[in-house]
Amino acid sequence: MHYSNDRILVTHVGSLPRSPALLDMLGQAEAGEEVDRGAFQAEVLDGLREAVREQAAAGIDIAGDGELPRIGFSFYAKDRMTGFGGVAQRGTVTDFAKFPGYAELVVSRSAGQSTAGKSASVWQTPECVDEVRYDPELTQATEELDLFADALAAEPEASGGFAGTFVTAVTPGILATTLLRNPDNPAYPRDEDYVFALARELRREYEYIVSRGHILQLDAPDLALERQILFVDRPLAEFQARMEVHVAALNEALENIPKDRVRLHVCWGNWDGPHCDDVDLVSILPIIYQARVGGLSLACANPRHAHEVELFREMPLPEDMVMFPGVIDVTTNMLEHPEVVANRLCHWVDVIGDRERVIANTDCGFSTFAGYTMVAPDVVWAKMKTMADGAAIATERLWG
């Protein structure tokens, strides 16, 4: 994990804007159409080089590859594993039923998106119909990390200023609740069997990412989000028990990786709706603390959860963890003022009690699924810059 004894470091959660050409290619591949692999790799590399330059220009210290070659932050894994087919009946968040006006607005916005924006299949995901197996050759994982390495090498002036890099990966829990187990799947009689099977297979990707020199970020929105989807009509205790299973499976997958090479991202879902049924952090933080990780990333800038910073006075962050609080909202094009960012960071330092264990972060990714965009690309980079500017102000306050 990255520590700094002289300033507040700056990072982000993961996904970054993709070019229209790349969106078209990803959408075509998702639709089962043939895509020229060489052209795809060239487009990804161009996008990665731009992402490296933009992150450096914005003042990002711990940079990522933006998940550019992936169809989505979670169900990219279906293309790296066998055992999936059909369409999962996952359901959706309660916001759409409780606020029909909001639902109409979302539909109208989607209808107005560009062809590239609509090309990716965002909502339909397959289900688990057989035994899951991760590609033994790590083909797509290798391609992704090779392209990232090529981009970093091709932009030495930009990449030379980074304190480090990170690469994201899906967790067994969010994969199990997104690519649902078919009840008739003979390989896994229970959901718990499926979750641990995913953990055993995904550990190959986790260990590979770390072996390539990157911090591993594990995306686990299931630890909060699923309370208002799969568990919305069930007792809170049942949701908590299932999330403990998810964390146990994740820990099993991480047993060969040092804690200080892993950070965990938890959020309530990345959309600009009411979030009226989000679970309170107090109900899930003890479960999150069970994860064998060295860093915790939380969505804390949005108006639904910004107040929960104070919870960490009652439930202190473990001493061997670094906090990555979201100080930038990724669902709005309104640009935060650097002083607002600085205020948020200083508040977090006061609550955590250690300026060296707080790293500025975004609430979530900016394009968690290919074609799903709420913030314009130029505003994305402006938000990154204002986050770094705010971190500089906080540094001056905290270090003098």
PDB file of C-alpha atoms in Angstrom, residues 32-214:
ATOM      1  CA  GLY A  32     -21.178 -11.828 -30.817  1.00  0.00           C
ATOM      2  CA  GLU A  33     -19.841 -10.058 -33.893  1.00  0.00           C
ATOM      3  CA  GLU A  34     -16.319 -10.559 -35.196  1.00  0.00           C
ATOM      4  CA  VAL A  35     -13.857  -7.850 -34.138  1.00  0.00           C
ATOM      5  CA  ASP A  36     -10.350  -7.570 -35.554  1.00  0.00           C
ATOM      6  CA  ARG A  37      -8.117  -8.241 -32.564  1.00  0.00           C
ATOM      7  CA  GLY A  38      -5.211  -6.217 -33.859  1.00  0.00           C
ATOM      8  CA  ALA A  39      -7.425  -3.187 -34.435  1.00  0.00           C
ATOM      9  CA  PHE A  40      -8.936  -3.630 -30.982  1.00  0.00           C
ATOM     10  CA  GLN A  41      -5.541  -3.756 -29.302  1.00  0.00           C
ATOM     11  CA  ALA A  42      -4.379  -0.687 -31.205  1.00  0.00           C
ATOM     12  CA  GLU A  43      -7.459   1.264 -30.126  1.00  0.00           C
ATOM     13  CA  VAL A  44      -7.012   0.177 -26.512  1.00  0.00           C
ATOM     14  CA  LEU A  45      -3.337   1.179 -26.578  1.00  0.00           C
ATOM     15  CA  ASP A  46      -4.196   4.617 -27.968  1.00  0.00           C
ATOM     16  CA  GLY A  47      -6.783   5.042 -25.232  1.00  0.00           C
ATOM     17  CA  LEU A  48      -4.386   3.879 -22.548  1.00  0.00           C
ATOM     18  CA  ARG A  49      -1.672   6.284 -23.645  1.00  0.00           C
ATOM     19  CA  GLU A  50      -4.174   9.125 -23.471  1.00  0.00           C
ATOM     20  CA  ALA A  51      -5.379   7.935 -20.063  1.00  0.00           C
ATOM     21  CA  VAL A  52      -1.785   7.866 -18.779  1.00  0.00           C
ATOM     22  CA  ARG A  53      -1.183  11.413 -20.029  1.00  0.00           C
ATOM     23  CA  GLU A  54      -4.469  12.722 -18.664  1.00  0.00           C
ATOM     24  CA  GLN A  55      -3.963  11.137 -15.248  1.00  0.00           C
ATOM     25  CA  ALA A  56      -0.501  12.629 -14.999  1.00  0.00           C
ATOM     26  CA  ALA A  57      -1.720  16.061 -16.113  1.00  0.00           C
ATOM     27  CA  ALA A  58      -4.535  15.918 -13.547  1.00  0.00           C
ATOM     28  CA  GLY A  59      -2.139  15.156 -10.700  1.00  0.00           C
ATOM     29  CA  ILE A  60      -3.013  11.515 -10.066  1.00  0.00           C
ATOM     30  CA  ASP A  61      -0.353   9.728  -8.008  1.00  0.00           C
ATOM     31  CA  ILE A  62      -1.615   6.129  -8.154  1.00  0.00           C
ATOM     32  CA  ALA A  63      -2.819   5.527 -11.697  1.00  0.00           C
ATOM     33  CA  GLY A  64      -4.935   2.807 -13.300  1.00  0.00           C
ATOM     34  CA  ASP A  65      -5.646   1.466 -16.770  1.00  0.00           C
ATOM     35  CA  GLY A  66      -9.232   2.716 -16.703  1.00  0.00           C
ATOM     36  CA  GLU A  67     -10.649  -0.771 -17.418  1.00  0.00           C
ATOM     37  CA  LEU A  68     -10.613   0.323 -21.070  1.00  0.00           C
ATOM     38  CA  PRO A  69     -10.580  -3.153 -22.675  1.00  0.00           C
ATOM     39  CA  ARG A  70     -13.458  -4.437 -20.509  1.00  0.00           C
ATOM     40  CA  ILE A  71     -17.185  -4.479 -21.231  1.00  0.00           C
ATOM     41  CA  GLY A  72     -17.914  -3.814 -17.565  1.00  0.00           C
ATOM     42  CA  PHE A  73     -16.227  -3.664 -14.188  1.00  0.00           C
ATOM     43  CA  SER A  74     -17.736  -6.988 -13.103  1.00  0.00           C
ATOM     44  CA  PHE A  75     -19.056  -9.125 -15.914  1.00  0.00           C
ATOM     45  CA  TYR A  76     -15.890  -8.830 -17.994  1.00  0.00           C
ATOM     46  CA  ALA A  77     -15.066 -12.027 -16.095  1.00  0.00           C
ATOM     47  CA  LYS A  78     -17.599 -14.014 -18.106  1.00  0.00           C
ATOM     48  CA  ASP A  79     -15.262 -13.645 -21.087  1.00  0.00           C
ATOM     49  CA  ARG A  80     -12.322 -15.018 -19.102  1.00  0.00           C
ATOM     50  CA  MET A  81     -14.182 -17.982 -17.617  1.00  0.00           C
ATOM     51  CA  THR A  82     -16.307 -20.889 -18.760  1.00  0.00           C
ATOM     52  CA  GLY A  83     -19.571 -22.045 -17.180  1.00  0.00           C
ATOM     53  CA  PHE A  84     -21.911 -19.190 -18.152  1.00  0.00           C
ATOM     54  CA  GLY A  85     -24.876 -18.978 -20.522  1.00  0.00           C
ATOM     55  CA  GLY A  86     -28.418 -17.715 -20.925  1.00  0.00           C
ATOM     56  CA  VAL A  87     -29.617 -14.545 -19.197  1.00  0.00           C
ATOM     57  CA  ALA A  88     -29.633 -13.970 -15.435  1.00  0.00           C
ATOM     58  CA  GLN A  89     -32.864 -12.624 -13.880  1.00  0.00           C
ATOM     59  CA  ARG A  90     -31.199 -10.232 -11.475  1.00  0.00           C
ATOM     60  CA  GLY A  91     -33.827  -7.545 -11.005  1.00  0.00           C
ATOM     61  CA  THR A  92     -33.059  -3.909 -10.401  1.00  0.00           C
ATOM     62  CA  VAL A  93     -32.860  -1.252  -7.708  1.00  0.00           C
ATOM     63  CA  THR A  94     -35.943  -0.009  -5.870  1.00  0.00           C
ATOM     64  CA  ASP A  95     -35.442   3.588  -7.002  1.00  0.00           C
ATOM     65  CA  PHE A  96     -37.219   2.875 -10.283  1.00  0.00           C
ATOM     66  CA  ALA A  97     -40.349   1.513  -8.632  1.00  0.00           C
ATOM     67  CA  LYS A  98     -40.543   4.149  -5.909  1.00  0.00           C
ATOM     68  CA  PHE A  99     -39.820   7.081  -8.210  1.00  0.00           C
ATOM     69  CA  PRO A 100     -41.520   6.454 -11.590  1.00  0.00           C
ATOM     70  CA  GLY A 101     -40.650   9.979 -12.702  1.00  0.00           C
ATOM     71  CA  TYR A 102     -36.995   9.198 -12.191  1.00  0.00           C
ATOM     72  CA  ALA A 103     -37.412   5.933 -14.121  1.00  0.00           C
ATOM     73  CA  GLU A 104     -38.924   7.849 -17.059  1.00  0.00           C
ATOM     74  CA  LEU A 105     -36.030  10.304 -16.971  1.00  0.00           C
ATOM     75  CA  VAL A 106     -33.474   7.480 -17.133  1.00  0.00           C
ATOM     76  CA  VAL A 107     -35.269   5.917 -20.106  1.00  0.00           C
ATOM     77  CA  SER A 108     -35.407   9.232 -21.954  1.00  0.00           C
ATOM     78  CA  ARG A 109     -31.725   9.876 -21.306  1.00  0.00           C
ATOM     79  CA  SER A 110     -30.791   6.416 -22.587  1.00  0.00           C
ATOM     80  CA  ALA A 111     -32.809   6.958 -25.750  1.00  0.00           C
ATOM     81  CA  GLY A 112     -30.767  10.056 -26.456  1.00  0.00           C
ATOM     82  CA  GLN A 113     -27.364   8.405 -26.173  1.00  0.00           C
ATOM     83  CA  SER A 114     -25.071   8.042 -29.142  1.00  0.00           C
ATOM     84  CA  THR A 115     -24.893   4.826 -31.139  1.00  0.00           C
ATOM     85  CA  ALA A 116     -21.581   4.019 -29.446  1.00  0.00           C
ATOM     86  CA  GLY A 117     -23.123   4.662 -26.065  1.00  0.00           C
ATOM     87  CA  LYS A 118     -25.931   2.195 -26.731  1.00  0.00           C
ATOM     88  CA  SER A 119     -23.777  -0.475 -28.362  1.00  0.00           C
ATOM     89  CA  ALA A 120     -22.767  -2.267 -25.169  1.00  0.00           C
ATOM     90  CA  SER A 121     -25.157  -4.675 -23.442  1.00  0.00           C
ATOM     91  CA  VAL A 122     -25.152  -3.060 -20.026  1.00  0.00           C
ATOM     92  CA  TRP A 123     -28.046  -4.747 -18.295  1.00  0.00           C
ATOM     93  CA  GLN A 124     -28.227  -8.313 -19.676  1.00  0.00           C
ATOM     94  CA  THR A 125     -25.819 -10.720 -18.030  1.00  0.00           C
ATOM     95  CA  PRO A 126     -25.540 -14.502 -18.279  1.00  0.00           C
ATOM     96  CA  GLU A 127     -26.072 -16.940 -15.434  1.00  0.00           C
ATOM     97  CA  CYS A 128     -23.903 -19.752 -14.151  1.00  0.00           C
ATOM     98  CA  VAL A 129     -25.087 -22.963 -15.807  1.00  0.00           C
ATOM     99  CA  ASP A 130     -22.062 -25.216 -15.324  1.00  0.00           C
ATOM    100  CA  GLU A 131     -18.799 -25.511 -13.422  1.00  0.00           C
ATOM    101  CA  VAL A 132     -16.748 -22.306 -13.623  1.00  0.00           C
ATOM    102  CA  ARG A 133     -13.163 -22.374 -14.833  1.00  0.00           C
ATOM    103  CA  TYR A 134     -10.798 -19.436 -15.369  1.00  0.00           C
ATOM    104  CA  ASP A 135      -8.762 -19.439 -18.588  1.00  0.00           C
ATOM    105  CA  PRO A 136      -5.581 -21.347 -17.651  1.00  0.00           C
ATOM    106  CA  GLU A 137      -3.553 -19.252 -20.107  1.00  0.00           C
ATOM    107  CA  LEU A 138      -4.718 -15.943 -18.557  1.00  0.00           C
ATOM    108  CA  THR A 139      -5.119 -14.761 -22.152  1.00  0.00           C
ATOM    109  CA  GLN A 140      -7.193 -11.597 -21.712  1.00  0.00           C
ATOM    110  CA  ALA A 141      -5.610 -10.679 -18.384  1.00  0.00           C
ATOM    111  CA  THR A 142      -2.164 -10.891 -19.984  1.00  0.00           C
ATOM    112  CA  GLU A 143      -3.260  -8.838 -22.977  1.00  0.00           C
ATOM    113  CA  GLU A 144      -4.733  -6.143 -20.726  1.00  0.00           C
ATOM    114  CA  LEU A 145      -1.651  -5.830 -18.530  1.00  0.00           C
ATOM    115  CA  ASP A 146       0.732  -5.982 -21.482  1.00  0.00           C
ATOM    116  CA  LEU A 147      -1.113  -3.091 -23.127  1.00  0.00           C
ATOM    117  CA  PHE A 148      -1.018  -1.116 -19.880  1.00  0.00           C
ATOM    118  CA  ALA A 149       2.721  -1.738 -19.595  1.00  0.00           C
ATOM    119  CA  ASP A 150       3.202  -0.654 -23.221  1.00  0.00           C
ATOM    120  CA  ALA A 151       1.246   2.554 -22.583  1.00  0.00           C
ATOM    121  CA  LEU A 152       3.262   3.381 -19.466  1.00  0.00           C
ATOM    122  CA  ALA A 153       6.509   2.752 -21.337  1.00  0.00           C
ATOM    123  CA  ALA A 154       5.366   4.844 -24.303  1.00  0.00           C
ATOM    124  CA  GLU A 155       4.622   7.836 -22.041  1.00  0.00           C
ATOM    125  CA  PRO A 156       7.723   7.965 -19.801  1.00  0.00           C
ATOM    126  CA  GLU A 157       7.411  11.652 -18.977  1.00  0.00           C
ATOM    127  CA  ALA A 158       3.861  11.141 -17.692  1.00  0.00           C
ATOM    128  CA  SER A 159       4.229   7.732 -16.056  1.00  0.00           C
ATOM    129  CA  GLY A 160       7.507   8.684 -14.393  1.00  0.00           C
ATOM    130  CA  GLY A 161       5.617  10.925 -12.021  1.00  0.00           C
ATOM    131  CA  PHE A 162       3.333   8.205 -10.689  1.00  0.00           C
ATOM    132  CA  ALA A 163       3.916   6.839  -7.203  1.00  0.00           C
ATOM    133  CA  GLY A 164       2.459   3.515  -8.342  1.00  0.00           C
ATOM    134  CA  THR A 165      -0.247   1.808 -10.361  1.00  0.00           C
ATOM    135  CA  PHE A 166      -3.327  -0.256  -9.627  1.00  0.00           C
ATOM    136  CA  VAL A 167      -5.527  -2.663 -11.597  1.00  0.00           C
ATOM    137  CA  THR A 168      -9.061  -3.616 -10.653  1.00  0.00           C
ATOM    138  CA  ALA A 169     -10.658  -7.049 -10.453  1.00  0.00           C
ATOM    139  CA  VAL A 170     -14.117  -8.364  -9.711  1.00  0.00           C
ATOM    140  CA  THR A 171     -14.812 -10.090  -6.385  1.00  0.00           C
ATOM    141  CA  PRO A 172     -16.492 -13.488  -6.046  1.00  0.00           C
ATOM    142  CA  GLY A 173     -19.408 -11.839  -4.249  1.00  0.00           C
ATOM    143  CA  ILE A 174     -20.428  -9.292  -6.870  1.00  0.00           C
ATOM    144  CA  LEU A 175     -19.898 -11.852  -9.623  1.00  0.00           C
ATOM    145  CA  ALA A 176     -22.121 -14.368  -7.828  1.00  0.00           C
ATOM    146  CA  THR A 177     -24.893 -11.795  -7.372  1.00  0.00           C
ATOM    147  CA  THR A 178     -24.614 -10.456 -10.927  1.00  0.00           C
ATOM    148  CA  LEU A 179     -24.046 -13.655 -12.896  1.00  0.00           C
ATOM    149  CA  LEU A 180     -26.510 -15.594 -10.792  1.00  0.00           C
ATOM    150  CA  ARG A 181     -26.333 -19.336 -10.254  1.00  0.00           C
ATOM    151  CA  ASN A 182     -29.019 -21.191 -12.197  1.00  0.00           C
ATOM    152  CA  PRO A 183     -30.951 -23.175  -9.550  1.00  0.00           C
ATOM    153  CA  ASP A 184     -30.696 -26.284 -11.735  1.00  0.00           C
ATOM    154  CA  ASN A 185     -26.929 -26.062 -12.116  1.00  0.00           C
ATOM    155  CA  PRO A 186     -25.687 -29.481 -10.935  1.00  0.00           C
ATOM    156  CA  ALA A 187     -22.188 -28.166 -10.235  1.00  0.00           C
ATOM    157  CA  TYR A 188     -23.298 -25.951  -7.322  1.00  0.00           C
ATOM    158  CA  PRO A 189     -26.271 -27.037  -5.199  1.00  0.00           C
ATOM    159  CA  ARG A 190     -25.982 -23.889  -3.035  1.00  0.00           C
ATOM    160  CA  ASP A 191     -25.048 -20.271  -3.668  1.00  0.00           C
ATOM    161  CA  GLU A 192     -22.258 -20.632  -1.112  1.00  0.00           C
ATOM    162  CA  ASP A 193     -20.678 -23.403  -3.213  1.00  0.00           C
ATOM    163  CA  TYR A 194     -20.760 -21.090  -6.227  1.00  0.00           C
ATOM    164  CA  VAL A 195     -19.198 -18.157  -4.368  1.00  0.00           C
ATOM    165  CA  PHE A 196     -16.247 -20.217  -3.145  1.00  0.00           C
ATOM    166  CA  ALA A 197     -15.778 -21.808  -6.581  1.00  0.00           C
ATOM    167  CA  LEU A 198     -15.511 -18.323  -8.060  1.00  0.00           C
ATOM    168  CA  ALA A 199     -12.977 -17.399  -5.393  1.00  0.00           C
ATOM    169  CA  ARG A 200     -10.796 -20.390  -6.247  1.00  0.00           C
ATOM    170  CA  GLU A 201     -10.796 -19.444  -9.929  1.00  0.00           C
ATOM    171  CA  LEU A 202     -10.453 -15.667  -9.564  1.00  0.00           C
ATOM    172  CA  ARG A 203      -7.404 -16.007  -7.338  1.00  0.00           C
ATOM    173  CA  ARG A 204      -5.426 -16.708 -10.539  1.00  0.00           C
ATOM    174  CA  GLU A 205      -6.262 -13.224 -11.805  1.00  0.00           C
ATOM    175  CA  TYR A 206      -5.574 -11.620  -8.435  1.00  0.00           C
ATOM    176  CA  GLU A 207      -2.151 -13.188  -8.064  1.00  0.00           C
ATOM    177  CA  TYR A 208      -1.257 -12.374 -11.655  1.00  0.00           C
ATOM    178  CA  ILE A 209      -2.103  -8.678 -11.271  1.00  0.00           C
ATOM    179  CA  VAL A 210       0.073  -8.423  -8.164  1.00  0.00           C
ATOM    180  CA  SER A 211       2.887 -10.373  -9.844  1.00  0.00           C
ATOM    181  CA  ARG A 212       2.966  -7.693 -12.546  1.00  0.00           C
ATOM    182  CA  GLY A 213       3.758  -5.046  -9.948  1.00  0.00           C
ATOM    183  CA  HIS A 214       0.342  -3.438  -9.527  1.00  0.00           C
TER     184      HIS A 214
END
